mmCIF file of C-alpha atoms and ligand atoms in Angstrom:
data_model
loop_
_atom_site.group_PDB
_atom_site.id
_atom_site.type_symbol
_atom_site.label_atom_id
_atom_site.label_comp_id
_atom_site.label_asym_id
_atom_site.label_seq_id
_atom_site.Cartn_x
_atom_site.Cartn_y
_atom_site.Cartn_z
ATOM 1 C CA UNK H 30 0.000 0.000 0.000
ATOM 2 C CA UNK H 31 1.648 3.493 -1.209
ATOM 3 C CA UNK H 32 2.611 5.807 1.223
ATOM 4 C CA UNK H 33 -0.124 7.896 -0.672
ATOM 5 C CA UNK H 34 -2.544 6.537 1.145
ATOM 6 C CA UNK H 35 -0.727 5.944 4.634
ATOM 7 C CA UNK H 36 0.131 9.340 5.754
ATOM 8 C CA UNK H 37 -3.591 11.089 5.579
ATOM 9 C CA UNK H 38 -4.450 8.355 7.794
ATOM 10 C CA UNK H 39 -1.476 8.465 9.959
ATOM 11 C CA UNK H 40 -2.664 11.927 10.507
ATOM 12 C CA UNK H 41 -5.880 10.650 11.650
ATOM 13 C CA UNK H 42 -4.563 8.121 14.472
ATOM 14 C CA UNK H 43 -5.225 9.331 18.346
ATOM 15 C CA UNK H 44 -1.425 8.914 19.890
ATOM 16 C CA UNK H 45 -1.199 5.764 22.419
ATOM 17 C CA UNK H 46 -4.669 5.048 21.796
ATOM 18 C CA UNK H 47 -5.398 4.548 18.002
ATOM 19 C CA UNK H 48 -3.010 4.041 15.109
ATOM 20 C CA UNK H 49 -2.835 2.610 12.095
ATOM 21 C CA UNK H 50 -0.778 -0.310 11.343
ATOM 22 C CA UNK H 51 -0.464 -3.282 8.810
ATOM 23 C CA UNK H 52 -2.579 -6.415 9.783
ATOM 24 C CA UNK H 53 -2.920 -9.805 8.734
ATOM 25 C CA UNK H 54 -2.004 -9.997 5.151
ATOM 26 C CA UNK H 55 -0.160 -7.115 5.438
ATOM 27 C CA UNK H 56 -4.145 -5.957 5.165
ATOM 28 C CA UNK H 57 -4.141 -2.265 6.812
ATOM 29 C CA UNK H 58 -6.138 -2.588 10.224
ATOM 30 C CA UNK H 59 -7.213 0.398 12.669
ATOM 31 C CA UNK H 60 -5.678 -0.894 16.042
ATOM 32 C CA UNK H 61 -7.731 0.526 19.358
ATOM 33 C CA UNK H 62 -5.859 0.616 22.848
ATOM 34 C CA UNK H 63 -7.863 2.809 25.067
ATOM 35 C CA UNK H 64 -8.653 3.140 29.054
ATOM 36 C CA UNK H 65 -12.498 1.456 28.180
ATOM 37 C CA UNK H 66 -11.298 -0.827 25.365
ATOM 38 C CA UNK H 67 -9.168 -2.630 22.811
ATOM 39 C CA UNK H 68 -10.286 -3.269 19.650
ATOM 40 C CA UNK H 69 -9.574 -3.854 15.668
ATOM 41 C CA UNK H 70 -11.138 -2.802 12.705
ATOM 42 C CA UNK H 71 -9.907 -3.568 8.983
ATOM 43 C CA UNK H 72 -10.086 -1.335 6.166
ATOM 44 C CA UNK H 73 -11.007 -4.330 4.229
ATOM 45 C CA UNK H 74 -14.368 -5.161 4.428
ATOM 46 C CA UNK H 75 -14.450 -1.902 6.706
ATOM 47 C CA UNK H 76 -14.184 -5.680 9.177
ATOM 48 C CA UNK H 77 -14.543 -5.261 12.854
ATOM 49 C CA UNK H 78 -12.114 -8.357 14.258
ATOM 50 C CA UNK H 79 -11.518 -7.664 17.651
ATOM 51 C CA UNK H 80 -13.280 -5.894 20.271
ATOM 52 C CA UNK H 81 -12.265 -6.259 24.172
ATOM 53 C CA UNK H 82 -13.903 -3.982 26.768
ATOM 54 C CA UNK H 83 -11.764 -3.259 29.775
ATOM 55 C CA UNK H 84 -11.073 -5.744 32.389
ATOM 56 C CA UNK H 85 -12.780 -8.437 30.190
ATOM 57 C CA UNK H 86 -12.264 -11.213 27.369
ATOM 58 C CA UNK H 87 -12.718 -11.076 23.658
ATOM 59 C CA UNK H 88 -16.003 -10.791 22.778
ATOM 60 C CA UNK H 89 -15.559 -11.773 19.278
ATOM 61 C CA UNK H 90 -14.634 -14.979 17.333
ATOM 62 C CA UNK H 91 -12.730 -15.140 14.314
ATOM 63 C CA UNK H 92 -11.761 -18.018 12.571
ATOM 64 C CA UNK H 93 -7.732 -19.663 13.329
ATOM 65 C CA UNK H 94 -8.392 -20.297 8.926
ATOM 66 C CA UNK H 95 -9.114 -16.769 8.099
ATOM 67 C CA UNK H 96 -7.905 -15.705 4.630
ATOM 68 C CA UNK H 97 -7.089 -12.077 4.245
ATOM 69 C CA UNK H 98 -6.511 -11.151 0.741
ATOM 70 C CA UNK H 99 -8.658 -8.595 -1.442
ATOM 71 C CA UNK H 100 -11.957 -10.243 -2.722
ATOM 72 C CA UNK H 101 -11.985 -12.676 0.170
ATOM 73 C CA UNK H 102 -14.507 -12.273 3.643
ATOM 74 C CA UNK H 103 -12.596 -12.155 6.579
ATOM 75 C CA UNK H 104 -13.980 -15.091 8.529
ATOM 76 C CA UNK H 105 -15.432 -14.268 11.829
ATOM 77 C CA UNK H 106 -15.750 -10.891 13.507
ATOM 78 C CA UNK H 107 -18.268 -8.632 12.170
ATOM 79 C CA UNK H 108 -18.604 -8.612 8.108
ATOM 80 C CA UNK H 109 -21.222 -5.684 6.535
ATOM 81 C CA UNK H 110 -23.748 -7.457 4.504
ATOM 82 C CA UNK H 111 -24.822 -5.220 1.884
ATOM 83 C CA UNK H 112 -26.702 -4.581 -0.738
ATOM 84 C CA UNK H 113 -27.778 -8.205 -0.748
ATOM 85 C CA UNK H 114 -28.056 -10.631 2.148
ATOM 86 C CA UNK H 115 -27.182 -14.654 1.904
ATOM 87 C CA UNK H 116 -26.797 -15.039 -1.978
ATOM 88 C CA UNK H 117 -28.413 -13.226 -4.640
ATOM 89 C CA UNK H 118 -31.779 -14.083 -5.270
ATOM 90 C CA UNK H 119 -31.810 -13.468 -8.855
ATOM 91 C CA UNK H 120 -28.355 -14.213 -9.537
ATOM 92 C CA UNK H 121 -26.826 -17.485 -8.047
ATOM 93 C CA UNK H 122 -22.982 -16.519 -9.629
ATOM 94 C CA UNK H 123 -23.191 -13.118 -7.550
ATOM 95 C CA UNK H 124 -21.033 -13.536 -4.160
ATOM 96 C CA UNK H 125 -22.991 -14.308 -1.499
ATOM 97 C CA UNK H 126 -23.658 -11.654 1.086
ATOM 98 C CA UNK H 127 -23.311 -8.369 -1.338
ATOM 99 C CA UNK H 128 -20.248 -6.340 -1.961
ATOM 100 C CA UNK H 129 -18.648 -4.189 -0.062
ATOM 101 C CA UNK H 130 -17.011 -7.042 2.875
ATOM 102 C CA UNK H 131 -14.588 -7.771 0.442
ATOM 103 C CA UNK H 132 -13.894 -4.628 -0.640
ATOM 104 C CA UNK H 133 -10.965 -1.756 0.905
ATOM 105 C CA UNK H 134 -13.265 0.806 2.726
ATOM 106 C CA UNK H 135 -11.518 4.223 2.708
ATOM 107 C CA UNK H 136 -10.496 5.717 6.572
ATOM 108 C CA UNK H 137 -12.784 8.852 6.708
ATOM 109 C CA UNK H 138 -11.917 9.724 10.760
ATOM 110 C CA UNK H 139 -10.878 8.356 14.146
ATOM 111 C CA UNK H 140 -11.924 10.658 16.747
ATOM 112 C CA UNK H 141 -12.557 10.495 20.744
ATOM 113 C CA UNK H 142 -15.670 9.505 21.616
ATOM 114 C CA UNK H 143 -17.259 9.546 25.049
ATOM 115 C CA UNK H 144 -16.636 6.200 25.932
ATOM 116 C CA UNK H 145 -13.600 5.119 24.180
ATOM 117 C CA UNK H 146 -12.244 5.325 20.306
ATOM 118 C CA UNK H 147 -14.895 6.283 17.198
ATOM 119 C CA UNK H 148 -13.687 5.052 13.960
ATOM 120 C CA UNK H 149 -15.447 5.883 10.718
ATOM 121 C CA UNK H 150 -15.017 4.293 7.339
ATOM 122 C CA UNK H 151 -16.724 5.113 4.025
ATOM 123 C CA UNK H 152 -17.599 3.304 0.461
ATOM 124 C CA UNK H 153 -19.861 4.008 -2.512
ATOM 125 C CA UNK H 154 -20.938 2.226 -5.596
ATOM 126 C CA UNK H 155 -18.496 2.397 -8.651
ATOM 127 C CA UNK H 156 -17.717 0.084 -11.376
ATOM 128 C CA UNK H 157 -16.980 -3.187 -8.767
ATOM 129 C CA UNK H 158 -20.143 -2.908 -7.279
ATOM 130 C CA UNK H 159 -22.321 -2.109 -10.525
ATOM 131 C CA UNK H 160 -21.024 -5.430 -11.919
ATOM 132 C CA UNK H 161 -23.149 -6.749 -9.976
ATOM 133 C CA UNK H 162 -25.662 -4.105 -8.355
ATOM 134 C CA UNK H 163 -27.245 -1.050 -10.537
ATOM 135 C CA UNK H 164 -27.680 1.064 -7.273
ATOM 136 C CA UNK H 165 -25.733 4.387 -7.048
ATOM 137 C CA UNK H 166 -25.118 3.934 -3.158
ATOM 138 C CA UNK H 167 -22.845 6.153 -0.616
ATOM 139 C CA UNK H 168 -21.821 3.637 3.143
ATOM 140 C CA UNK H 169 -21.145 5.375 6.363
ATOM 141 C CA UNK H 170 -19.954 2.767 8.508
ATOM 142 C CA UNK H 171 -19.011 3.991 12.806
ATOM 143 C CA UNK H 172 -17.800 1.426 15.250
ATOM 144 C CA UNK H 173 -17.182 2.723 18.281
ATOM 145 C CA UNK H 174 -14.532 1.085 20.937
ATOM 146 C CA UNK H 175 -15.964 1.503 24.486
ATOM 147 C CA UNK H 176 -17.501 0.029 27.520
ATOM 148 C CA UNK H 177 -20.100 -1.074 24.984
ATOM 149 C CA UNK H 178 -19.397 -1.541 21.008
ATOM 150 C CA UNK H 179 -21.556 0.491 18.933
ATOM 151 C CA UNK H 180 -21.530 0.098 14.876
ATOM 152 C CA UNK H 181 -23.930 2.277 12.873
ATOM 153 C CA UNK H 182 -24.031 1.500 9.028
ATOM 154 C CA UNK H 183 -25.727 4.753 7.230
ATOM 155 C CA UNK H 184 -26.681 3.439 3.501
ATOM 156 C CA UNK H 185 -27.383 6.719 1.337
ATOM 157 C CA UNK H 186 -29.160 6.188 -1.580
ATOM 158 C CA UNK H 187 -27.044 8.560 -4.349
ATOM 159 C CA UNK H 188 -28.971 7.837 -7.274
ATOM 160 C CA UNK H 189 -32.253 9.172 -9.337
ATOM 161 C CA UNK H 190 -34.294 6.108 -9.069
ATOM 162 C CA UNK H 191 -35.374 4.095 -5.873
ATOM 163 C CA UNK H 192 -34.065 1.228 -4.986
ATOM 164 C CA UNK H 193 -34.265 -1.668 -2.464
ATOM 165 C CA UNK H 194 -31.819 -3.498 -0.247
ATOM 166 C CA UNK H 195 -31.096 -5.840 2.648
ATOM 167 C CA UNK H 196 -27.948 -5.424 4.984
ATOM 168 C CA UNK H 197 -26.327 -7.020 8.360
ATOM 169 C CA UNK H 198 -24.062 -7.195 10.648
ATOM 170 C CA UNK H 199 -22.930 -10.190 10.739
ATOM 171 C CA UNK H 200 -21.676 -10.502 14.191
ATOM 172 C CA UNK H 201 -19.640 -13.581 15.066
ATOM 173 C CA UNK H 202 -19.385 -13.952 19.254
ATOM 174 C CA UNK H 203 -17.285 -16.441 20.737
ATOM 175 C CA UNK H 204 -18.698 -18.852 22.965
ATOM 176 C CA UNK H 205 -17.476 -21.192 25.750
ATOM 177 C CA UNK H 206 -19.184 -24.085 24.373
ATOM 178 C CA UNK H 207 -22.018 -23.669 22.109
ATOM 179 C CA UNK H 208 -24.036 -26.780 23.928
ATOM 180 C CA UNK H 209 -24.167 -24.512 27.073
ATOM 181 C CA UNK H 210 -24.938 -21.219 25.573
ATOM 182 C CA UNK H 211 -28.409 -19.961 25.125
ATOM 183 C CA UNK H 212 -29.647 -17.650 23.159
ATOM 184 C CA UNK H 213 -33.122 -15.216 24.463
ATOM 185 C CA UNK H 214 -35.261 -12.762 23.499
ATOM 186 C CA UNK H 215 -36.608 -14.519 20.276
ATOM 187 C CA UNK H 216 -39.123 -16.194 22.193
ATOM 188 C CA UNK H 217 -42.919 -16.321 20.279
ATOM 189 C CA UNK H 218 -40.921 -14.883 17.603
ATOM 190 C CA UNK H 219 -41.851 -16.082 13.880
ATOM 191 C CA UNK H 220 -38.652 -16.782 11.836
ATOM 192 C CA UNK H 221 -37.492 -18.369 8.500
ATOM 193 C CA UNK H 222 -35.548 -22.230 9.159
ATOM 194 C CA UNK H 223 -33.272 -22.061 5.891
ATOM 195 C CA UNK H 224 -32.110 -25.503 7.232
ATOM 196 C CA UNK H 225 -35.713 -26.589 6.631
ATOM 197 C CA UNK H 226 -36.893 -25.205 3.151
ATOM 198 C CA UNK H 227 -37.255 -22.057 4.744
ATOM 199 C CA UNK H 228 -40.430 -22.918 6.530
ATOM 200 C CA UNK H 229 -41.767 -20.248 8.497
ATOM 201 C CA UNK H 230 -42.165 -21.561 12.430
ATOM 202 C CA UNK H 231 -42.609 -19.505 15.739
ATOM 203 C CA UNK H 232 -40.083 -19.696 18.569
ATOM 204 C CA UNK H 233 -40.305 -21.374 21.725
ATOM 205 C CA UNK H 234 -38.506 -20.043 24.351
ATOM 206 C CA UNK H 235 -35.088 -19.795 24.579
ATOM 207 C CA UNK H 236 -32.629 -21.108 21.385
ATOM 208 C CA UNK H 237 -30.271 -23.713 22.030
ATOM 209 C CA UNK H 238 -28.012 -24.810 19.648
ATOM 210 C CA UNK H 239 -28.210 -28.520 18.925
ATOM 211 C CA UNK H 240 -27.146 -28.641 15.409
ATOM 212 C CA UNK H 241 -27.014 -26.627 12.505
ATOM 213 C CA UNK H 242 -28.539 -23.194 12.802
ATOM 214 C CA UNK H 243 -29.692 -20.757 10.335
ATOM 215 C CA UNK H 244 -32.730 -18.497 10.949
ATOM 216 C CA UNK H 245 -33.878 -15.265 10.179
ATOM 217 C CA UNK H 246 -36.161 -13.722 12.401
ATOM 218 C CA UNK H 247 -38.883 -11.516 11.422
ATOM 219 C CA UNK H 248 -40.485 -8.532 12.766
ATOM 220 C CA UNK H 249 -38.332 -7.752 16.086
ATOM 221 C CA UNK H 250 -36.828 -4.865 17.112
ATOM 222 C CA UNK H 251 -35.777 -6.464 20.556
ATOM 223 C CA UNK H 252 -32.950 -6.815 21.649
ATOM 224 C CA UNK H 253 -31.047 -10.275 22.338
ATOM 225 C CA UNK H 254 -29.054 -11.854 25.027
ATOM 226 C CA UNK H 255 -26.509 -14.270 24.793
ATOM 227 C CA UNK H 256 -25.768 -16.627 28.346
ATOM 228 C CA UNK H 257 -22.596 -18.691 28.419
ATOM 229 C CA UNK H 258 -21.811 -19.929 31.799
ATOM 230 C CA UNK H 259 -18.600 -21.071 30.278
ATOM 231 C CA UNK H 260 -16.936 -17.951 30.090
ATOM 232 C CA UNK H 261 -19.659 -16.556 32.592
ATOM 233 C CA UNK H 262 -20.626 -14.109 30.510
ATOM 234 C CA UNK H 263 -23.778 -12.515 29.167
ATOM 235 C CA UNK H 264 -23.484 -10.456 25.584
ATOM 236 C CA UNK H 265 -26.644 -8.693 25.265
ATOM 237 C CA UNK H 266 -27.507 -7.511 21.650
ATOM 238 C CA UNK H 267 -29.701 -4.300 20.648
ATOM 239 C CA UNK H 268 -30.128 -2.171 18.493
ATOM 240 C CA UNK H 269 -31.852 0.595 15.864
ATOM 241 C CA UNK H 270 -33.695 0.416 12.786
ATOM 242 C CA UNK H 271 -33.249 -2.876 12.522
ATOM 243 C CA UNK H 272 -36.397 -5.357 11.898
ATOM 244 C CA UNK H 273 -35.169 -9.022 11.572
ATOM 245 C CA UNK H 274 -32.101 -10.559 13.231
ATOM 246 C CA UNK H 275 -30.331 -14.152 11.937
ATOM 247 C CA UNK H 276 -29.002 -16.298 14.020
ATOM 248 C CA UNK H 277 -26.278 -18.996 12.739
ATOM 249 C CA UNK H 278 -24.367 -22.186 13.561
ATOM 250 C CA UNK H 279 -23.309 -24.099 10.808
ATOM 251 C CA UNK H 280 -22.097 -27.299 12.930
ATOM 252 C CA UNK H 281 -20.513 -30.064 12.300
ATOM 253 C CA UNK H 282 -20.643 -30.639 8.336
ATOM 254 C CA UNK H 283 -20.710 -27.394 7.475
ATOM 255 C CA UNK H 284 -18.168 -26.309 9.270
ATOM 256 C CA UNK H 285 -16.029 -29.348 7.906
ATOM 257 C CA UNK H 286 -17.010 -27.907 4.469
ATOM 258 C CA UNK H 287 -16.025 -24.426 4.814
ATOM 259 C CA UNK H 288 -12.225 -23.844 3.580
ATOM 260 C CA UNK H 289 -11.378 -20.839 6.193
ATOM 261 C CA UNK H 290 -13.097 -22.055 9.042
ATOM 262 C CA UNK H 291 -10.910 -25.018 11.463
ATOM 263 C CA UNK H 292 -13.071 -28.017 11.984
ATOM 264 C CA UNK H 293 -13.959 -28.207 15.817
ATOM 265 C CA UNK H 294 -14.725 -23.994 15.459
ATOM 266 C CA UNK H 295 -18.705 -24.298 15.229
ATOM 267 C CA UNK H 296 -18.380 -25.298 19.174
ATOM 268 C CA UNK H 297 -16.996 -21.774 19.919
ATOM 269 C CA UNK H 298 -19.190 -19.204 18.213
ATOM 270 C CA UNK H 299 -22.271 -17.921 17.123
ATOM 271 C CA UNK H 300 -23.330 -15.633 15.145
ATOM 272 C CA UNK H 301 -26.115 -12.966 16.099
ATOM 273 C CA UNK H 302 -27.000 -10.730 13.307
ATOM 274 C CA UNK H 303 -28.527 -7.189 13.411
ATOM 275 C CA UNK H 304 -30.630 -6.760 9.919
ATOM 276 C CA UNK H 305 -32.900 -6.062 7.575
ATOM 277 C CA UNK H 306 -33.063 -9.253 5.735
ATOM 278 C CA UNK H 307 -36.108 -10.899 3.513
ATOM 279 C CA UNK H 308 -39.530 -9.548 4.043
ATOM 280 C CA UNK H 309 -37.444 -5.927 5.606
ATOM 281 C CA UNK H 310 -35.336 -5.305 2.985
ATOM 282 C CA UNK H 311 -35.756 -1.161 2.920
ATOM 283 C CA UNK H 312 -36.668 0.746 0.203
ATOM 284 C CA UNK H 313 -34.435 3.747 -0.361
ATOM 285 C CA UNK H 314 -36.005 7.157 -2.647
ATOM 286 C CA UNK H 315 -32.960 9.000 -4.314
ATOM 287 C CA UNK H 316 -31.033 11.538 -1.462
ATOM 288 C CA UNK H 317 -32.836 9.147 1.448
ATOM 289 C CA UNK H 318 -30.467 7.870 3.966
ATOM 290 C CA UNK H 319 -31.416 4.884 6.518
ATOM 291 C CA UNK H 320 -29.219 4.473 9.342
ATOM 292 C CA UNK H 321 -29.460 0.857 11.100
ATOM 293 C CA UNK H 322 -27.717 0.525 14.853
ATOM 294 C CA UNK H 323 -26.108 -2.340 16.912
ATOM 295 C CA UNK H 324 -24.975 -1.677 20.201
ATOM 296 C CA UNK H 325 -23.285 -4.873 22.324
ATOM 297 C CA UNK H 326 -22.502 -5.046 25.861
ATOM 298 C CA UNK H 327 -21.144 -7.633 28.052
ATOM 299 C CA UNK H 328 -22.278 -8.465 31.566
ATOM 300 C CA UNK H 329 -21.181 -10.885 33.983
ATOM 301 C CA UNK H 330 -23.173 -14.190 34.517
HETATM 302 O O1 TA6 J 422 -25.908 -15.597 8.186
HETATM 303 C C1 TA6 J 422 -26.080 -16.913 7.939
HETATM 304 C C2 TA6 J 422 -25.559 -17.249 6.545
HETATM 305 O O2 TA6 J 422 -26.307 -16.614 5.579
HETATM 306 C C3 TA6 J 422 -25.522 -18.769 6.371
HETATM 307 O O3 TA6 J 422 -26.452 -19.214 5.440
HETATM 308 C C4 TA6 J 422 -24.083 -19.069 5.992
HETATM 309 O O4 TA6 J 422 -23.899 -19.168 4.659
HETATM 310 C C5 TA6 J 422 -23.352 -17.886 6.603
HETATM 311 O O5 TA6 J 422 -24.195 -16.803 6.399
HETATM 312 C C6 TA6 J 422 -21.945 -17.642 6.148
HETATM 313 O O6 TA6 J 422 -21.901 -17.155 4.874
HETATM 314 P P1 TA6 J 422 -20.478 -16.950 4.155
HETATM 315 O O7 TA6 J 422 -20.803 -16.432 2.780
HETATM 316 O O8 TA6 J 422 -19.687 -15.966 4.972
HETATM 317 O O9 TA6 J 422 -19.815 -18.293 4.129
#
């Protein structure tokens, strides 16, 4: 990467607390080291991958098989879903999950924030993305490194004509031991069971994993909590403007079949997505901006 690019954002970084500085891959990563927090952030795939609040564990997993190279997901942490969620519906060669995680976000601004470090990364739509998506789009993408990790994606819609998308944050948490961990707050809650020709069922209770797990559920703003008396922790889940939220285990066989994901890793994470997804995708008019809102905390159990 040409020093072009490094020293504007080497002018951005927040001495002994946020600097910029190569990552895996010799990918370029915003590393976070302040009095609430540590945490990481990659311009590629404008990728959260690390996010420890004070006096506490990782919150996040991310997979030991990771690639990190352009036009490759970084596997675990938080990947933006965007303009298109799971794989395109009317194109099966399109890459699953939209276009802008595999893409090199540009640093707009790292900046103090009340409770810890603010970083702010930006994308728009251009030749890559039209490939495969008409939509003239501007991304505003804040993660904030505190007490509590908040990540705001702001989709702007740039264009003359309307048009429609779904997005998520893809959030991969690391868990003790995925038998023991329970998921709430989804309770009575109807959701899609891709792992069962996307039947539509209701929620009972709780969600425990017992094998492979991929669900969208519809209609809830609520937020979700996470229990894993493993690690003894609680990660509790809300957010903004944000209508459905996926939850995901792949298990055994599909985690055997995945190339950047180690074998035994389903038993240590799950993945807890804020957004708008299926029946929610939003519908953007041209110069309309919609702003969707995680915000994760841990507790002790
Ligand atoms: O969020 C759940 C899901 O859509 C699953 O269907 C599974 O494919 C997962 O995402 C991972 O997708 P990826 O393209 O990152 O392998």
């Amino acid at each position: 990467m040409g020093t072009a690019f490094a020293e504007p954002r080497r002018r951005m970084e927040i001495p002994a607390e946020a600097s910029v500085v190569k990552g895996n891959g010799g990918l370029q990563k915003i590393l976070v080291r302040c009095p609430n927090a540590a945490g990481e952030m990659y311009l590629h795939g404008a990728h959260v991958t690390s996010w420890k609040p004070a006096g506490k564990e990782e919150v996040l997993f991310l997979s030991s098989q990771s690639r990190w190279e352009d036009g490759r997901a970084i596997r675990g942490g938080v990947p933006v879903c965007f303009p298109w969620f799971a794989d395109k519906a009317d194109d099966p060669k399109a890459p699953a999950h939209g276009v802008v995680r595999t893409k090199a976000w540009q640093l707009e601004s790292i900046a103090q924030a009340e409770d810890g470090v603010r970083v702010s990364m930006i994308t728009e739509s251009g030749e890559d993305t039209k490939r495969w998506w008409p939509g003239d789009f501007h991304l505003a993408y804040r993660a904030t490194f505190g007490s509590e990790l908040q990540l705001e994606l702001a989709a702007t819609n740039t264009g003359k004509t309307p048009w429609r998308f779904e997005e998520a944050l893809h959030a991969y948490y690391r868990v003790g031991d995925i038998a023991k961990a329970r998921v709430a707050g989804l309770g009575t809650i109807e959701y899609i069971d891709k792992t069962d020709s996307n039947r539509r069922k209701i929620q009972n209770g709780e969600i425990a994993i017992v094998s492979e797990t991929d669900r969208v559920y519809l209609n809830t703003s609520g937020a979700v909590e996470l229990d894993d008396p493993v690690l003894r922790r609680r990660t509790l889940v809300a957010k903004e403007n944000s209508r459905t939220t996926v939850v995901w285990n792949p298990w055994v066989q599909k985690a055997h079949a995945l190339a950047d994901f180690a074998d035994d890793e389903w038993m240590h994470m799950v993945c807890i997505e804020t957004s708008n997804v299926s029946d929610f995708a939003v519908e953007l008019a041209p110069g309309q901006e919609h702003c969707m809102k995680a915000i994760v905390r841990v507790a002790d159990l």
